[in-house]
């Protein structure tokens, strides 16, 4: 569920950030919109714009963890490559953990799946830092994860009955994964794409990143409409790794089933906008099995 917090940051939080990051007391703070889990402010310090992200401590998301320290680690690791914002500081405050990092001005991605495929291919061929969590790999682990999500729901029969039957083994090739590549986390700036919101990274099967981006529910929630079949085809062709693409297509029923379970969980948390997403995922699951 979305984290509710005042538009103006608490005074003690502001003082702590200004002291730790050597900011002027007259620095302007402005609430950033778009996040569904944490709260972020844009802080303008002369010509250097920073983001102060305060992490919600009550978030227990079964698919997208909210790990401030994992995000700090990835920003450290990826900043030199331009794949992520430049890391500045981590602070512990009375309100929770904060990360401070550079602000990337630009627009949220809406069109052009080839650019996203190129960025994702680059990410998946970037060395991962040590200490990352592992994510579900292969149909058996995806099945276990989906049932774990369903165990958190009350009315599960309609989704549980859709369990795919095809078996796909684990991948021996592990990649650095963002795990939440949705339009809101793709920023177009100076003819480049950048990834933000790194709070749930992992090392695992590259197909997981493909699945979240291609998910009709995630595209509906963050872009307003699912990708067209042409956009999906252009993405898969541009990704540039036929083995990963073939593996993704074999796993697609499992990914859509998992996302359907996640949409059901979100609906039971009061997020009614996931109802249409659930329907789209069920339709996509059936197409993938046909």
PDB file of N, CA and C in Angstrom, residues 59-120:
ATOM      1  N   UNK A  59       6.352  -1.789   4.972  1.00  0.00           N
ATOM      2  CA  UNK A  59       6.072  -2.458   3.715  1.00  0.00           C
ATOM      3  C   UNK A  59       6.536  -3.913   3.762  1.00  0.00           C
ATOM      4  N   UNK A  60       5.589  -4.848   3.551  1.00  0.00           N
ATOM      5  CA  UNK A  60       5.904  -6.271   3.474  1.00  0.00           C
ATOM      6  C   UNK A  60       5.374  -6.796   2.153  1.00  0.00           C
ATOM      7  N   UNK A  61       6.006  -6.396   1.066  1.00  0.00           N
ATOM      8  CA  UNK A  61       5.540  -6.767  -0.266  1.00  0.00           C
ATOM      9  C   UNK A  61       6.078  -8.148  -0.624  1.00  0.00           C
ATOM     10  N   UNK A  62       5.206  -9.094  -1.024  1.00  0.00           N
ATOM     11  CA  UNK A  62       5.659 -10.455  -1.269  1.00  0.00           C
ATOM     12  C   UNK A  62       6.429 -10.648  -2.566  1.00  0.00           C
ATOM     13  N   UNK A  63       6.450  -9.637  -3.437  1.00  0.00           N
ATOM     14  CA  UNK A  63       7.144  -9.786  -4.718  1.00  0.00           C
ATOM     15  C   UNK A  63       8.246  -8.757  -4.914  1.00  0.00           C
ATOM     16  N   UNK A  64       8.061  -7.568  -4.346  1.00  0.00           N
ATOM     17  CA  UNK A  64       9.023  -6.487  -4.527  1.00  0.00           C
ATOM     18  C   UNK A  64       9.516  -6.004  -3.159  1.00  0.00           C
ATOM     19  N   UNK A  65      10.605  -6.571  -2.644  1.00  0.00           N
ATOM     20  CA  UNK A  65      11.145  -6.122  -1.349  1.00  0.00           C
ATOM     21  C   UNK A  65      11.526  -4.643  -1.386  1.00  0.00           C
ATOM     22  N   UNK A  66      11.651  -4.072  -0.196  1.00  0.00           N
ATOM     23  CA  UNK A  66      11.936  -2.635  -0.077  1.00  0.00           C
ATOM     24  C   UNK A  66      13.167  -2.458   0.814  1.00  0.00           C
ATOM     25  N   UNK A  67      14.342  -2.698   0.243  1.00  0.00           N
ATOM     26  CA  UNK A  67      15.591  -2.773   1.005  1.00  0.00           C
ATOM     27  C   UNK A  67      16.453  -1.551   0.724  1.00  0.00           C
ATOM     28  N   UNK A  68      16.488  -0.631   1.675  1.00  0.00           N
ATOM     29  CA  UNK A  68      17.263   0.596   1.500  1.00  0.00           C
ATOM     30  C   UNK A  68      18.750   0.308   1.344  1.00  0.00           C
ATOM     31  N   UNK A  69      19.266  -0.681   2.054  1.00  0.00           N
ATOM     32  CA  UNK A  69      20.707  -0.966   2.013  1.00  0.00           C
ATOM     33  C   UNK A  69      21.096  -1.645   0.706  1.00  0.00           C
ATOM     34  N   UNK A  70      20.201  -2.470   0.161  1.00  0.00           N
ATOM     35  CA  UNK A  70      20.454  -3.055  -1.149  1.00  0.00           C
ATOM     36  C   UNK A  70      20.499  -1.967  -2.217  1.00  0.00           C
ATOM     37  N   UNK A  71      19.602  -0.987  -2.113  1.00  0.00           N
ATOM     38  CA  UNK A  71      19.621   0.104  -3.086  1.00  0.00           C
ATOM     39  C   UNK A  71      20.910   0.913  -2.976  1.00  0.00           C
ATOM     40  N   UNK A  72      21.343   1.202  -1.763  1.00  0.00           N
ATOM     41  CA  UNK A  72      22.594   1.946  -1.588  1.00  0.00           C
ATOM     42  C   UNK A  72      23.764   1.187  -2.204  1.00  0.00           C
ATOM     43  N   UNK A  73      23.802  -0.123  -1.995  1.00  0.00           N
ATOM     44  CA  UNK A  73      24.876  -0.947  -2.552  1.00  0.00           C
ATOM     45  C   UNK A  73      24.889  -0.900  -4.072  1.00  0.00           C
ATOM     46  N   UNK A  74      23.709  -0.994  -4.675  1.00  0.00           N
ATOM     47  CA  UNK A  74      23.636  -0.976  -6.141  1.00  0.00           C
ATOM     48  C   UNK A  74      23.978   0.389  -6.707  1.00  0.00           C
ATOM     49  N   UNK A  75      23.567   1.469  -6.026  1.00  0.00           N
ATOM     50  CA  UNK A  75      23.922   2.806  -6.506  1.00  0.00           C
ATOM     51  C   UNK A  75      25.433   2.994  -6.462  1.00  0.00           C
ATOM     52  N   UNK A  76      26.070   2.531  -5.398  1.00  0.00           N
ATOM     53  CA  UNK A  76      27.527   2.547  -5.316  1.00  0.00           C
ATOM     54  C   UNK A  76      28.133   1.829  -6.518  1.00  0.00           C
ATOM     55  N   UNK A  77      27.589   0.673  -6.804  1.00  0.00           N
ATOM     56  CA  UNK A  77      28.160  -0.228  -7.802  1.00  0.00           C
ATOM     57  C   UNK A  77      27.957   0.276  -9.227  1.00  0.00           C
ATOM     58  N   UNK A  78      26.793   0.863  -9.508  1.00  0.00           N
ATOM     59  CA  UNK A  78      26.420   1.164 -10.888  1.00  0.00           C
ATOM     60  C   UNK A  78      26.590   2.623 -11.283  1.00  0.00           C
ATOM     61  N   UNK A  79      26.759   3.508 -10.325  1.00  0.00           N
ATOM     62  CA  UNK A  79      26.865   4.931 -10.655  1.00  0.00           C
ATOM     63  C   UNK A  79      27.909   5.226 -11.729  1.00  0.00           C
ATOM     64  N   UNK A  80      29.101   4.619 -11.694  1.00  0.00           N
ATOM     65  CA  UNK A  80      30.104   4.936 -12.720  1.00  0.00           C
ATOM     66  C   UNK A  80      29.668   4.583 -14.131  1.00  0.00           C
ATOM     67  N   UNK A  81      28.734   3.637 -14.282  1.00  0.00           N
ATOM     68  CA  UNK A  81      28.297   3.208 -15.604  1.00  0.00           C
ATOM     69  C   UNK A  81      27.132   4.028 -16.137  1.00  0.00           C
ATOM     70  N   UNK A  82      26.576   4.919 -15.327  1.00  0.00           N
ATOM     71  CA  UNK A  82      25.439   5.715 -15.767  1.00  0.00           C
ATOM     72  C   UNK A  82      24.123   4.961 -15.774  1.00  0.00           C
ATOM     73  N   UNK A  83      24.119   3.726 -15.279  1.00  0.00           N
ATOM     74  CA  UNK A  83      22.882   2.951 -15.247  1.00  0.00           C
ATOM     75  C   UNK A  83      21.970   3.373 -14.103  1.00  0.00           C
ATOM     76  N   UNK A  84      22.532   4.042 -13.120  1.00  0.00           N
ATOM     77  CA  UNK A  84      21.773   4.410 -11.917  1.00  0.00           C
ATOM     78  C   UNK A  84      22.233   5.781 -11.435  1.00  0.00           C
ATOM     79  N   UNK A  85      21.463   6.429 -10.571  1.00  0.00           N
ATOM     80  CA  UNK A  85      21.881   7.718 -10.014  1.00  0.00           C
ATOM     81  C   UNK A  85      23.164   7.591  -9.198  1.00  0.00           C
ATOM     82  N   UNK A  86      23.828   8.730  -9.003  1.00  0.00           N
ATOM     83  CA  UNK A  86      25.060   8.772  -8.198  1.00  0.00           C
ATOM     84  C   UNK A  86      24.709   8.742  -6.722  1.00  0.00           C
ATOM     85  N   UNK A  87      25.289   7.793  -6.002  1.00  0.00           N
ATOM     86  CA  UNK A  87      25.017   7.672  -4.573  1.00  0.00           C
ATOM     87  C   UNK A  87      25.719   8.777  -3.793  1.00  0.00           C
ATOM     88  N   UNK A  88      25.041   9.322  -2.764  1.00  0.00           N
ATOM     89  CA  UNK A  88      25.609  10.367  -1.920  1.00  0.00           C
ATOM     90  C   UNK A  88      25.760   9.900  -0.474  1.00  0.00           C
ATOM     91  N   UNK A  89      24.681   9.415   0.146  1.00  0.00           N
ATOM     92  CA  UNK A  89      24.743   9.131   1.585  1.00  0.00           C
ATOM     93  C   UNK A  89      23.557   8.261   2.004  1.00  0.00           C
ATOM     94  N   UNK A  90      23.766   7.459   3.053  1.00  0.00           N
ATOM     95  CA  UNK A  90      22.689   6.756   3.762  1.00  0.00           C
ATOM     96  C   UNK A  90      22.623   7.289   5.178  1.00  0.00           C
ATOM     97  N   UNK A  91      21.420   7.570   5.649  1.00  0.00           N
ATOM     98  CA  UNK A  91      21.236   8.086   7.003  1.00  0.00           C
ATOM     99  C   UNK A  91      20.192   7.266   7.738  1.00  0.00           C
ATOM    100  N   UNK A  92      20.425   7.051   9.027  1.00  0.00           N
ATOM    101  CA  UNK A  92      19.418   6.466   9.901  1.00  0.00           C
ATOM    102  C   UNK A  92      18.743   7.601  10.675  1.00  0.00           C
ATOM    103  N   UNK A  93      17.420   7.704  10.582  1.00  0.00           N
ATOM    104  CA  UNK A  93      16.692   8.774  11.253  1.00  0.00           C
ATOM    105  C   UNK A  93      15.580   8.168  12.107  1.00  0.00           C
ATOM    106  N   UNK A  94      14.969   9.009  12.907  1.00  0.00           N
ATOM    107  CA  UNK A  94      13.857   8.557  13.743  1.00  0.00           C
ATOM    108  C   UNK A  94      12.666   8.121  12.902  1.00  0.00           C
ATOM    109  N   UNK A  95      12.639   8.539  11.654  1.00  0.00           N
ATOM    110  CA  UNK A  95      11.520   8.219  10.765  1.00  0.00           C
ATOM    111  C   UNK A  95      11.816   7.023   9.867  1.00  0.00           C
ATOM    112  N   UNK A  96      13.046   6.525   9.902  1.00  0.00           N
ATOM    113  CA  UNK A  96      13.428   5.403   9.058  1.00  0.00           C
ATOM    114  C   UNK A  96      14.734   5.684   8.337  1.00  0.00           C
ATOM    115  N   UNK A  97      15.113   4.753   7.475  1.00  0.00           N
ATOM    116  CA  UNK A  97      16.346   4.893   6.704  1.00  0.00           C
ATOM    117  C   UNK A  97      16.127   5.806   5.514  1.00  0.00           C
ATOM    118  N   UNK A  98      17.110   6.656   5.248  1.00  0.00           N
ATOM    119  CA  UNK A  98      17.091   7.534   4.071  1.00  0.00           C
ATOM    120  C   UNK A  98      18.299   7.244   3.193  1.00  0.00           C
ATOM    121  N   UNK A  99      18.095   7.239   1.907  1.00  0.00           N
ATOM    122  CA  UNK A  99      19.195   7.298   0.951  1.00  0.00           C
ATOM    123  C   UNK A  99      19.139   8.636   0.226  1.00  0.00           C
ATOM    124  N   UNK A 100      20.301   9.211   0.014  1.00  0.00           N
ATOM    125  CA  UNK A 100      20.417  10.456  -0.733  1.00  0.00           C
ATOM    126  C   UNK A 100      21.237  10.161  -1.985  1.00  0.00           C
ATOM    127  N   UNK A 101      20.729  10.565  -3.137  1.00  0.00           N
ATOM    128  CA  UNK A 101      21.433  10.303  -4.400  1.00  0.00           C
ATOM    129  C   UNK A 101      21.083  11.385  -5.414  1.00  0.00           C
ATOM    130  N   UNK A 102      21.823  11.420  -6.499  1.00  0.00           N
ATOM    131  CA  UNK A 102      21.632  12.473  -7.486  1.00  0.00           C
ATOM    132  C   UNK A 102      20.280  12.333  -8.188  1.00  0.00           C
ATOM    133  N   UNK A 103      19.718  13.462  -8.529  1.00  0.00           N
ATOM    134  CA  UNK A 103      18.448  13.498  -9.258  1.00  0.00           C
ATOM    135  C   UNK A 103      18.739  13.455 -10.749  1.00  0.00           C
ATOM    136  N   UNK A 104      18.033  12.583 -11.469  1.00  0.00           N
ATOM    137  CA  UNK A 104      18.167  12.501 -12.923  1.00  0.00           C
ATOM    138  C   UNK A 104      16.956  13.187 -13.534  1.00  0.00           C
ATOM    139  N   UNK A 105      17.128  14.373 -14.109  1.00  0.00           N
ATOM    140  CA  UNK A 105      15.986  15.059 -14.722  1.00  0.00           C
ATOM    141  C   UNK A 105      15.586  14.358 -16.010  1.00  0.00           C
ATOM    142  N   UNK A 106      14.332  14.403 -16.328  1.00  0.00           N
ATOM    143  CA  UNK A 106      13.883  13.778 -17.566  1.00  0.00           C
ATOM    144  C   UNK A 106      12.426  13.365 -17.480  1.00  0.00           C
ATOM    145  N   UNK A 107      12.038  12.533 -18.421  1.00  0.00           N
ATOM    146  CA  UNK A 107      10.664  12.079 -18.519  1.00  0.00           C
ATOM    147  C   UNK A 107      10.585  10.577 -18.279  1.00  0.00           C
ATOM    148  N   UNK A 108       9.476  10.132 -17.705  1.00  0.00           N
ATOM    149  CA  UNK A 108       9.236   8.702 -17.544  1.00  0.00           C
ATOM    150  C   UNK A 108       9.063   8.060 -18.917  1.00  0.00           C
ATOM    151  N   UNK A 109       9.654   6.900 -19.100  1.00  0.00           N
ATOM    152  CA  UNK A 109       9.543   6.183 -20.366  1.00  0.00           C
ATOM    153  C   UNK A 109       8.092   5.805 -20.653  1.00  0.00           C
ATOM    154  N   UNK A 110       7.679   6.003 -21.912  1.00  0.00           N
ATOM    155  CA  UNK A 110       6.340   5.606 -22.326  1.00  0.00           C
ATOM    156  C   UNK A 110       6.329   4.793 -23.619  1.00  0.00           C
ATOM    157  N   UNK A 111       7.261   5.082 -24.524  1.00  0.00           N
ATOM    158  CA  UNK A 111       7.270   4.383 -25.809  1.00  0.00           C
ATOM    159  C   UNK A 111       8.700   4.062 -26.224  1.00  0.00           C
ATOM    160  N   UNK A 112       8.818   3.065 -27.115  1.00  0.00           N
ATOM    161  CA  UNK A 112      10.118   2.676 -27.654  1.00  0.00           C
ATOM    162  C   UNK A 112      10.720   1.507 -26.892  1.00  0.00           C
ATOM    163  N   UNK A 113      10.189   0.305 -27.103  1.00  0.00           N
ATOM    164  CA  UNK A 113      10.645  -0.843 -26.328  1.00  0.00           C
ATOM    165  C   UNK A 113      12.064  -1.272 -26.686  1.00  0.00           C
ATOM    166  N   UNK A 114      12.532  -0.925 -27.870  1.00  0.00           N
ATOM    167  CA  UNK A 114      13.904  -1.293 -28.246  1.00  0.00           C
ATOM    168  C   UNK A 114      14.915  -0.676 -27.291  1.00  0.00           C
ATOM    169  N   UNK A 115      14.687   0.563 -26.888  1.00  0.00           N
ATOM    170  CA  UNK A 115      15.607   1.237 -25.970  1.00  0.00           C
ATOM    171  C   UNK A 115      15.653   0.524 -24.625  1.00  0.00           C
ATOM    172  N   UNK A 116      14.500   0.062 -24.170  1.00  0.00           N
ATOM    173  CA  UNK A 116      14.455  -0.659 -22.896  1.00  0.00           C
ATOM    174  C   UNK A 116      15.183  -1.994 -23.030  1.00  0.00           C
ATOM    175  N   UNK A 117      14.998  -2.664 -24.163  1.00  0.00           N
ATOM    176  CA  UNK A 117      15.682  -3.940 -24.391  1.00  0.00           C
ATOM    177  C   UNK A 117      17.198  -3.754 -24.383  1.00  0.00           C
ATOM    178  N   UNK A 118      17.666  -2.692 -25.020  1.00  0.00           N
ATOM    179  CA  UNK A 118      19.111  -2.417 -25.044  1.00  0.00           C
ATOM    180  C   UNK A 118      19.638  -2.178 -23.633  1.00  0.00           C
ATOM    181  N   UNK A 119      18.906  -1.392 -22.848  1.00  0.00           N
ATOM    182  CA  UNK A 119      19.313  -1.104 -21.472  1.00  0.00           C
ATOM    183  C   UNK A 119      19.322  -2.380 -20.631  1.00  0.00           C
ATOM    184  N   UNK A 120      18.297  -3.196 -20.786  1.00  0.00           N
ATOM    185  CA  UNK A 120      18.207  -4.422 -20.002  1.00  0.00           C
ATOM    186  C   UNK A 120      19.330  -5.397 -20.377  1.00  0.00           C
TER     187      UNK A 120
END
